[in-house]
Amino acid sequence: MTGADPRDPTVRLSTTNAEQDIHTDGADVIGLLCLHAAKSGGQSRIVSSVSVFDTMHQARPDLARLLFEPWHFHLKGEHAPGAQPYFSLPIVRRVGGQLSTFFIGWYIRDATGLPAVPPLTQARQDALSLYEAIANDPALYLDMDFRRRDIQWLKNSVILHKRMSYEDHDEPVRKRHLWRLWLASPDFEDGIVALRRGHAAAAQASAAPRDADHA
């Protein structure tokens, strides 16, 4: 935690102690090693993005189809000078017949504050809210504590994760400390294109023809 304001749209929530709702990271695989746990809170929630989509498609197929369209994601200031401060990518896509997911809801909402990004339609707002509500259904998710020496490995294309807010220790040597490792694997064809070939390639992929059958 750096003390950054979680309400600032340019701030990464991972640098604060605020809750990070369900999301994926920009990697094929994410690894977390806990060196020191928080004083309280900071639990990790994981849920299958395939189950979330299937549940959403059963309840609201009209909203589920919107997830295959390109969405704008805020780059949080991590863009090259003169480049757009956002990139476009579908939330879900099919790769080799398998569902692949990339989702960071607050990046999408924060992007609407950028000059070149249009506001979200009511249907898209409803789609985001429903997706997040389903992902936070106790029937689907698993919560776990992070204790010292615990390691977590997740495949981002099929697992969403969430971090609860936490209270930290006052002593610097006892503060919550996790090491994060992002891995790109050429064996994972359903992974995040943006990590391996840049956001320009991701934008190009988002504009490519998609499967007509989104079920």
PDB file of C-alpha atoms in Angstrom:
ATOM      1  CA  MET A   1       0.000   0.000   0.000  1.00  0.00           C
ATOM      2  CA  THR A   2       1.376   3.426  -0.970  1.00  0.00           C
ATOM      3  CA  GLY A   3      -1.321   5.658   0.505  1.00  0.00           C
ATOM      4  CA  ALA A   4      -2.675   6.536  -2.944  1.00  0.00           C
ATOM      5  CA  ASP A   5      -6.303   7.671  -3.214  1.00  0.00           C
ATOM      6  CA  PRO A   6      -8.462   4.772  -4.512  1.00  0.00           C
ATOM      7  CA  ARG A   7     -10.980   7.317  -5.869  1.00  0.00           C
ATOM      8  CA  ASP A   8      -8.399   8.701  -8.313  1.00  0.00           C
ATOM      9  CA  PRO A   9      -9.122   7.106 -11.742  1.00  0.00           C
ATOM     10  CA  THR A  10      -5.388   7.102 -12.568  1.00  0.00           C
ATOM     11  CA  VAL A  11      -4.478   5.077  -9.455  1.00  0.00           C
ATOM     12  CA  ARG A  12      -4.099   1.307  -9.487  1.00  0.00           C
ATOM     13  CA  LEU A  13      -6.186  -0.143  -6.655  1.00  0.00           C
ATOM     14  CA  SER A  14      -3.407  -2.649  -5.939  1.00  0.00           C
ATOM     15  CA  THR A  15      -1.405   0.260  -4.445  1.00  0.00           C
ATOM     16  CA  THR A  16      -4.185   0.947  -1.899  1.00  0.00           C
ATOM     17  CA  ASN A  17      -5.903  -1.043   0.845  1.00  0.00           C
ATOM     18  CA  ALA A  18      -9.311  -0.627  -0.817  1.00  0.00           C
ATOM     19  CA  GLU A  19     -11.371  -3.528  -2.107  1.00  0.00           C
ATOM     20  CA  GLN A  20     -10.601  -4.657  -5.647  1.00  0.00           C
ATOM     21  CA  ASP A  21     -13.731  -6.244  -7.065  1.00  0.00           C
ATOM     22  CA  ILE A  22     -13.567  -9.290  -9.332  1.00  0.00           C
ATOM     23  CA  HIS A  23     -11.129  -8.927 -12.219  1.00  0.00           C
ATOM     24  CA  THR A  24      -8.357 -10.561 -14.204  1.00  0.00           C
ATOM     25  CA  ASP A  25      -4.771  -9.365 -14.592  1.00  0.00           C
ATOM     26  CA  GLY A  26      -2.859  -8.648 -17.807  1.00  0.00           C
ATOM     27  CA  ALA A  27      -1.065 -11.990 -17.883  1.00  0.00           C
ATOM     28  CA  ASP A  28      -1.661 -15.608 -18.783  1.00  0.00           C
ATOM     29  CA  VAL A  29      -0.828 -16.769 -15.259  1.00  0.00           C
ATOM     30  CA  ILE A  30      -0.571 -14.785 -12.046  1.00  0.00           C
ATOM     31  CA  GLY A  31       1.350 -15.960  -9.006  1.00  0.00           C
ATOM     32  CA  LEU A  32       1.120 -14.444  -5.517  1.00  0.00           C
ATOM     33  CA  LEU A  33       3.452 -15.198  -2.606  1.00  0.00           C
ATOM     34  CA  CYS A  34       2.479 -13.877   0.830  1.00  0.00           C
ATOM     35  CA  LEU A  35       5.426 -12.629   2.862  1.00  0.00           C
ATOM     36  CA  HIS A  36       3.323 -10.836   5.492  1.00  0.00           C
ATOM     37  CA  ALA A  37      -0.442 -10.904   5.949  1.00  0.00           C
ATOM     38  CA  ALA A  38      -2.568  -7.871   6.807  1.00  0.00           C
ATOM     39  CA  LYS A  39      -3.693  -7.168  10.354  1.00  0.00           C
ATOM     40  CA  SER A  40      -7.228  -7.979   9.211  1.00  0.00           C
ATOM     41  CA  GLY A  41      -9.030  -8.443   5.887  1.00  0.00           C
ATOM     42  CA  GLY A  42      -7.318  -8.820   2.527  1.00  0.00           C
ATOM     43  CA  GLN A  43      -8.920 -12.185   1.717  1.00  0.00           C
ATOM     44  CA  SER A  44      -8.779 -13.444  -1.855  1.00  0.00           C
ATOM     45  CA  ARG A  45     -11.940 -14.460  -3.715  1.00  0.00           C
ATOM     46  CA  ILE A  46     -11.747 -16.622  -6.835  1.00  0.00           C
ATOM     47  CA  VAL A  47     -14.506 -17.660  -9.224  1.00  0.00           C
ATOM     48  CA  SER A  48     -14.698 -19.385 -12.593  1.00  0.00           C
ATOM     49  CA  SER A  49     -15.283 -16.816 -15.324  1.00  0.00           C
ATOM     50  CA  VAL A  50     -16.784 -19.601 -17.443  1.00  0.00           C
ATOM     51  CA  SER A  51     -19.398 -20.283 -14.749  1.00  0.00           C
ATOM     52  CA  VAL A  52     -20.102 -16.555 -14.422  1.00  0.00           C
ATOM     53  CA  PHE A  53     -20.679 -16.202 -18.148  1.00  0.00           C
ATOM     54  CA  ASP A  54     -22.813 -19.352 -18.382  1.00  0.00           C
ATOM     55  CA  THR A  55     -24.997 -18.149 -15.509  1.00  0.00           C
ATOM     56  CA  MET A  56     -25.331 -14.708 -17.055  1.00  0.00           C
ATOM     57  CA  HIS A  57     -26.172 -16.157 -20.457  1.00  0.00           C
ATOM     58  CA  GLN A  58     -28.937 -18.257 -18.939  1.00  0.00           C
ATOM     59  CA  ALA A  59     -30.413 -15.264 -17.103  1.00  0.00           C
ATOM     60  CA  ARG A  60     -29.874 -12.472 -19.657  1.00  0.00           C
ATOM     61  CA  PRO A  61     -28.573 -13.675 -23.029  1.00  0.00           C
ATOM     62  CA  ASP A  62     -29.087 -10.171 -24.439  1.00  0.00           C
ATOM     63  CA  LEU A  63     -26.607  -8.718 -21.941  1.00  0.00           C
ATOM     64  CA  ALA A  64     -24.215 -11.665 -22.188  1.00  0.00           C
ATOM     65  CA  ARG A  65     -23.820 -11.059 -25.925  1.00  0.00           C
ATOM     66  CA  LEU A  66     -22.535  -7.546 -25.230  1.00  0.00           C
ATOM     67  CA  LEU A  67     -19.459  -9.019 -23.539  1.00  0.00           C
ATOM     68  CA  PHE A  68     -18.183 -10.156 -26.952  1.00  0.00           C
ATOM     69  CA  GLU A  69     -18.082  -6.562 -28.205  1.00  0.00           C
ATOM     70  CA  PRO A  70     -15.016  -4.298 -27.692  1.00  0.00           C
ATOM     71  CA  TRP A  71     -14.949  -2.370 -24.406  1.00  0.00           C
ATOM     72  CA  HIS A  72     -12.659   0.534 -23.488  1.00  0.00           C
ATOM     73  CA  PHE A  73     -10.180   0.008 -20.626  1.00  0.00           C
ATOM     74  CA  HIS A  74      -8.355   2.893 -18.887  1.00  0.00           C
ATOM     75  CA  LEU A  75      -4.556   2.502 -19.051  1.00  0.00           C
ATOM     76  CA  LYS A  76      -3.982   4.310 -15.746  1.00  0.00           C
ATOM     77  CA  GLY A  77      -1.283   6.531 -17.248  1.00  0.00           C
ATOM     78  CA  GLU A  78       0.764   3.586 -18.538  1.00  0.00           C
ATOM     79  CA  HIS A  79       0.587   4.614 -22.187  1.00  0.00           C
ATOM     80  CA  ALA A  80       3.322   5.986 -24.421  1.00  0.00           C
ATOM     81  CA  PRO A  81       3.488   9.745 -25.001  1.00  0.00           C
ATOM     82  CA  GLY A  82       0.966  10.713 -27.654  1.00  0.00           C
ATOM     83  CA  ALA A  83      -0.843   7.355 -27.472  1.00  0.00           C
ATOM     84  CA  GLN A  84      -4.456   6.888 -26.459  1.00  0.00           C
ATOM     85  CA  PRO A  85      -4.871   6.561 -22.659  1.00  0.00           C
ATOM     86  CA  TYR A  86      -7.057   3.480 -23.134  1.00  0.00           C
ATOM     87  CA  PHE A  87      -7.242   0.259 -25.153  1.00  0.00           C
ATOM     88  CA  SER A  88     -10.188  -1.711 -26.516  1.00  0.00           C
ATOM     89  CA  LEU A  89     -10.793  -5.414 -25.995  1.00  0.00           C
ATOM     90  CA  PRO A  90     -13.801  -7.716 -25.644  1.00  0.00           C
ATOM     91  CA  ILE A  91     -14.505  -8.932 -22.122  1.00  0.00           C
ATOM     92  CA  VAL A  92     -15.011 -12.456 -23.431  1.00  0.00           C
ATOM     93  CA  ARG A  93     -14.001 -14.161 -26.658  1.00  0.00           C
ATOM     94  CA  ARG A  94     -13.760 -17.696 -27.965  1.00  0.00           C
ATOM     95  CA  VAL A  95     -10.351 -19.163 -28.718  1.00  0.00           C
ATOM     96  CA  GLY A  96     -10.237 -22.704 -30.068  1.00  0.00           C
ATOM     97  CA  GLY A  97     -13.783 -23.225 -28.879  1.00  0.00           C
ATOM     98  CA  GLN A  98     -12.891 -22.195 -25.318  1.00  0.00           C
ATOM     99  CA  LEU A  99     -14.114 -19.107 -23.491  1.00  0.00           C
ATOM    100  CA  SER A 100     -11.385 -16.595 -22.606  1.00  0.00           C
ATOM    101  CA  THR A 101     -12.053 -13.643 -20.295  1.00  0.00           C
ATOM    102  CA  PHE A 102     -10.383 -10.297 -19.627  1.00  0.00           C
ATOM    103  CA  PHE A 103     -12.258  -8.149 -17.113  1.00  0.00           C
ATOM    104  CA  ILE A 104     -11.513  -5.123 -14.934  1.00  0.00           C
ATOM    105  CA  GLY A 105     -14.805  -3.382 -14.286  1.00  0.00           C
ATOM    106  CA  TRP A 106     -13.445  -0.184 -12.750  1.00  0.00           C
ATOM    107  CA  TYR A 107     -10.997   0.244 -15.661  1.00  0.00           C
ATOM    108  CA  ILE A 108     -14.024   0.223 -17.976  1.00  0.00           C
ATOM    109  CA  ARG A 109     -15.991   2.679 -15.840  1.00  0.00           C
ATOM    110  CA  ASP A 110     -12.980   4.962 -15.339  1.00  0.00           C
ATOM    111  CA  ALA A 111     -12.346   5.030 -19.103  1.00  0.00           C
ATOM    112  CA  THR A 112     -15.669   6.801 -19.646  1.00  0.00           C
ATOM    113  CA  GLY A 113     -14.103   9.893 -18.090  1.00  0.00           C
ATOM    114  CA  LEU A 114     -11.596  10.147 -20.945  1.00  0.00           C
ATOM    115  CA  PRO A 115     -12.415  12.609 -23.757  1.00  0.00           C
ATOM    116  CA  ALA A 116     -12.403  10.069 -26.606  1.00  0.00           C
ATOM    117  CA  VAL A 117     -14.450   7.394 -24.812  1.00  0.00           C
ATOM    118  CA  PRO A 118     -18.258   7.476 -25.067  1.00  0.00           C
ATOM    119  CA  PRO A 119     -20.398   6.947 -21.961  1.00  0.00           C
ATOM    120  CA  LEU A 120     -21.666   3.480 -21.245  1.00  0.00           C
ATOM    121  CA  THR A 121     -25.142   2.734 -22.536  1.00  0.00           C
ATOM    122  CA  GLN A 122     -27.715   1.585 -20.011  1.00  0.00           C
ATOM    123  CA  ALA A 123     -27.462  -1.938 -21.407  1.00  0.00           C
ATOM    124  CA  ARG A 124     -23.701  -1.970 -20.898  1.00  0.00           C
ATOM    125  CA  GLN A 125     -24.064  -0.634 -17.358  1.00  0.00           C
ATOM    126  CA  ASP A 126     -26.569  -3.399 -16.660  1.00  0.00           C
ATOM    127  CA  ALA A 127     -24.216  -5.989 -18.166  1.00  0.00           C
ATOM    128  CA  LEU A 128     -21.324  -4.922 -15.917  1.00  0.00           C
ATOM    129  CA  SER A 129     -23.496  -4.864 -12.805  1.00  0.00           C
ATOM    130  CA  LEU A 130     -25.007  -8.275 -13.514  1.00  0.00           C
ATOM    131  CA  TYR A 131     -21.628  -9.829 -14.315  1.00  0.00           C
ATOM    132  CA  GLU A 132     -20.161  -8.574 -11.027  1.00  0.00           C
ATOM    133  CA  ALA A 133     -23.237  -9.620  -9.041  1.00  0.00           C
ATOM    134  CA  ILE A 134     -23.072 -13.161 -10.404  1.00  0.00           C
ATOM    135  CA  ALA A 135     -19.328 -13.382  -9.721  1.00  0.00           C
ATOM    136  CA  ASN A 136     -20.030 -12.427  -6.088  1.00  0.00           C
ATOM    137  CA  ASP A 137     -22.666 -15.132  -5.657  1.00  0.00           C
ATOM    138  CA  PRO A 138     -21.641 -17.396  -2.730  1.00  0.00           C
ATOM    139  CA  ALA A 139     -22.807 -20.371  -4.753  1.00  0.00           C
ATOM    140  CA  LEU A 140     -19.985 -19.775  -7.235  1.00  0.00           C
ATOM    141  CA  TYR A 141     -16.990 -18.250  -5.485  1.00  0.00           C
ATOM    142  CA  LEU A 142     -14.335 -19.501  -3.068  1.00  0.00           C
ATOM    143  CA  ASP A 143     -12.784 -17.218  -0.415  1.00  0.00           C
ATOM    144  CA  MET A 144      -9.352 -17.816   1.070  1.00  0.00           C
ATOM    145  CA  ASP A 145      -7.056 -16.066   3.535  1.00  0.00           C
ATOM    146  CA  PHE A 146      -3.491 -15.174   2.684  1.00  0.00           C
ATOM    147  CA  ARG A 147      -1.110 -16.347   5.367  1.00  0.00           C
ATOM    148  CA  ARG A 148       2.660 -16.118   5.452  1.00  0.00           C
ATOM    149  CA  ARG A 149       4.284 -18.403   2.834  1.00  0.00           C
ATOM    150  CA  ASP A 150       0.971 -19.056   1.050  1.00  0.00           C
ATOM    151  CA  ILE A 151       1.220 -19.170  -2.754  1.00  0.00           C
ATOM    152  CA  GLN A 152      -1.637 -18.728  -5.209  1.00  0.00           C
ATOM    153  CA  TRP A 153      -1.510 -19.537  -8.926  1.00  0.00           C
ATOM    154  CA  LEU A 154      -4.342 -18.518 -11.251  1.00  0.00           C
ATOM    155  CA  LYS A 155      -4.951 -18.837 -14.983  1.00  0.00           C
ATOM    156  CA  ASN A 156      -6.407 -15.436 -15.827  1.00  0.00           C
ATOM    157  CA  SER A 157      -8.396 -16.441 -18.893  1.00  0.00           C
ATOM    158  CA  VAL A 158     -10.682 -18.709 -16.850  1.00  0.00           C
ATOM    159  CA  ILE A 159     -10.448 -17.470 -13.239  1.00  0.00           C
ATOM    160  CA  LEU A 160     -11.567 -14.113 -11.864  1.00  0.00           C
ATOM    161  CA  HIS A 161     -10.145 -12.932  -8.565  1.00  0.00           C
ATOM    162  CA  LYS A 162     -10.956 -10.272  -5.992  1.00  0.00           C
ATOM    163  CA  ARG A 163      -9.156  -8.773  -3.008  1.00  0.00           C
ATOM    164  CA  MET A 164     -11.083  -7.628   0.032  1.00  0.00           C
ATOM    165  CA  SER A 165     -10.212  -4.352   1.727  1.00  0.00           C
ATOM    166  CA  TYR A 166      -7.833  -4.675   4.641  1.00  0.00           C
ATOM    167  CA  GLU A 167      -6.441  -2.998   7.736  1.00  0.00           C
ATOM    168  CA  ASP A 168      -2.669  -3.033   8.008  1.00  0.00           C
ATOM    169  CA  HIS A 169      -0.251  -3.174  10.918  1.00  0.00           C
ATOM    170  CA  ASP A 170       1.302   0.063  12.123  1.00  0.00           C
ATOM    171  CA  GLU A 171       4.837  -1.328  12.204  1.00  0.00           C
ATOM    172  CA  PRO A 172       6.498  -1.120   8.742  1.00  0.00           C
ATOM    173  CA  VAL A 173       8.126  -4.550   9.094  1.00  0.00           C
ATOM    174  CA  ARG A 174       4.727  -6.191   9.698  1.00  0.00           C
ATOM    175  CA  LYS A 175       2.778  -4.510   6.893  1.00  0.00           C
ATOM    176  CA  ARG A 176       0.994  -6.627   4.306  1.00  0.00           C
ATOM    177  CA  HIS A 177       3.531  -7.705   1.688  1.00  0.00           C
ATOM    178  CA  LEU A 178       2.842  -9.907  -1.311  1.00  0.00           C
ATOM    179  CA  TRP A 179       5.086 -10.651  -4.273  1.00  0.00           C
ATOM    180  CA  ARG A 180       3.263 -10.836  -7.587  1.00  0.00           C
ATOM    181  CA  LEU A 181       4.537 -12.665 -10.653  1.00  0.00           C
ATOM    182  CA  TRP A 182       2.970 -12.299 -14.107  1.00  0.00           C
ATOM    183  CA  LEU A 183       3.731 -15.016 -16.635  1.00  0.00           C
ATOM    184  CA  ALA A 184       3.104 -15.194 -20.381  1.00  0.00           C
ATOM    185  CA  SER A 185       2.963 -18.662 -21.893  1.00  0.00           C
ATOM    186  CA  PRO A 186       3.000 -19.445 -25.632  1.00  0.00           C
ATOM    187  CA  ASP A 187       1.172 -22.668 -24.729  1.00  0.00           C
ATOM    188  CA  PHE A 188      -1.915 -20.708 -23.684  1.00  0.00           C
ATOM    189  CA  GLU A 189      -3.542 -19.660 -26.952  1.00  0.00           C
ATOM    190  CA  ASP A 190      -6.496 -18.254 -25.021  1.00  0.00           C
ATOM    191  CA  GLY A 191      -4.300 -15.827 -23.077  1.00  0.00           C
ATOM    192  CA  ILE A 192      -4.155 -12.056 -23.061  1.00  0.00           C
ATOM    193  CA  VAL A 193      -2.846 -10.776 -26.399  1.00  0.00           C
ATOM    194  CA  ALA A 194      -2.004  -7.360 -24.957  1.00  0.00           C
ATOM    195  CA  LEU A 195       0.728  -8.777 -22.736  1.00  0.00           C
ATOM    196  CA  ARG A 196       2.674 -10.450 -25.532  1.00  0.00           C
ATOM    197  CA  ARG A 197       2.201  -8.169 -28.542  1.00  0.00           C
ATOM    198  CA  GLY A 198       1.208  -4.797 -27.122  1.00  0.00           C
ATOM    199  CA  HIS A 199      -2.069  -2.937 -26.766  1.00  0.00           C
ATOM    200  CA  ALA A 200      -2.145  -2.037 -30.468  1.00  0.00           C
ATOM    201  CA  ALA A 201      -2.325  -5.735 -31.308  1.00  0.00           C
ATOM    202  CA  ALA A 202      -5.039  -6.172 -28.692  1.00  0.00           C
ATOM    203  CA  ALA A 203      -7.085  -3.402 -30.261  1.00  0.00           C
ATOM    204  CA  GLN A 204      -6.670  -4.986 -33.686  1.00  0.00           C
ATOM    205  CA  ALA A 205      -7.765  -8.350 -32.298  1.00  0.00           C
ATOM    206  CA  SER A 206     -10.833  -6.764 -30.736  1.00  0.00           C
ATOM    207  CA  ALA A 207     -11.943  -5.528 -34.155  1.00  0.00           C
ATOM    208  CA  ALA A 208     -11.534  -8.929 -35.820  1.00  0.00           C
ATOM    209  CA  PRO A 209     -14.630 -10.996 -36.729  1.00  0.00           C
ATOM    210  CA  ARG A 210     -16.014 -12.961 -33.778  1.00  0.00           C
ATOM    211  CA  ASP A 211     -18.026 -16.135 -33.523  1.00  0.00           C
ATOM    212  CA  ALA A 212     -21.637 -15.594 -34.451  1.00  0.00           C
ATOM    213  CA  ASP A 213     -22.758 -18.032 -31.769  1.00  0.00           C
ATOM    214  CA  HIS A 214     -22.089 -16.482 -28.380  1.00  0.00           C
ATOM    215  CA  ALA A 215     -23.865 -19.154 -26.346  1.00  0.00           C
TER     216      ALA A 215
END
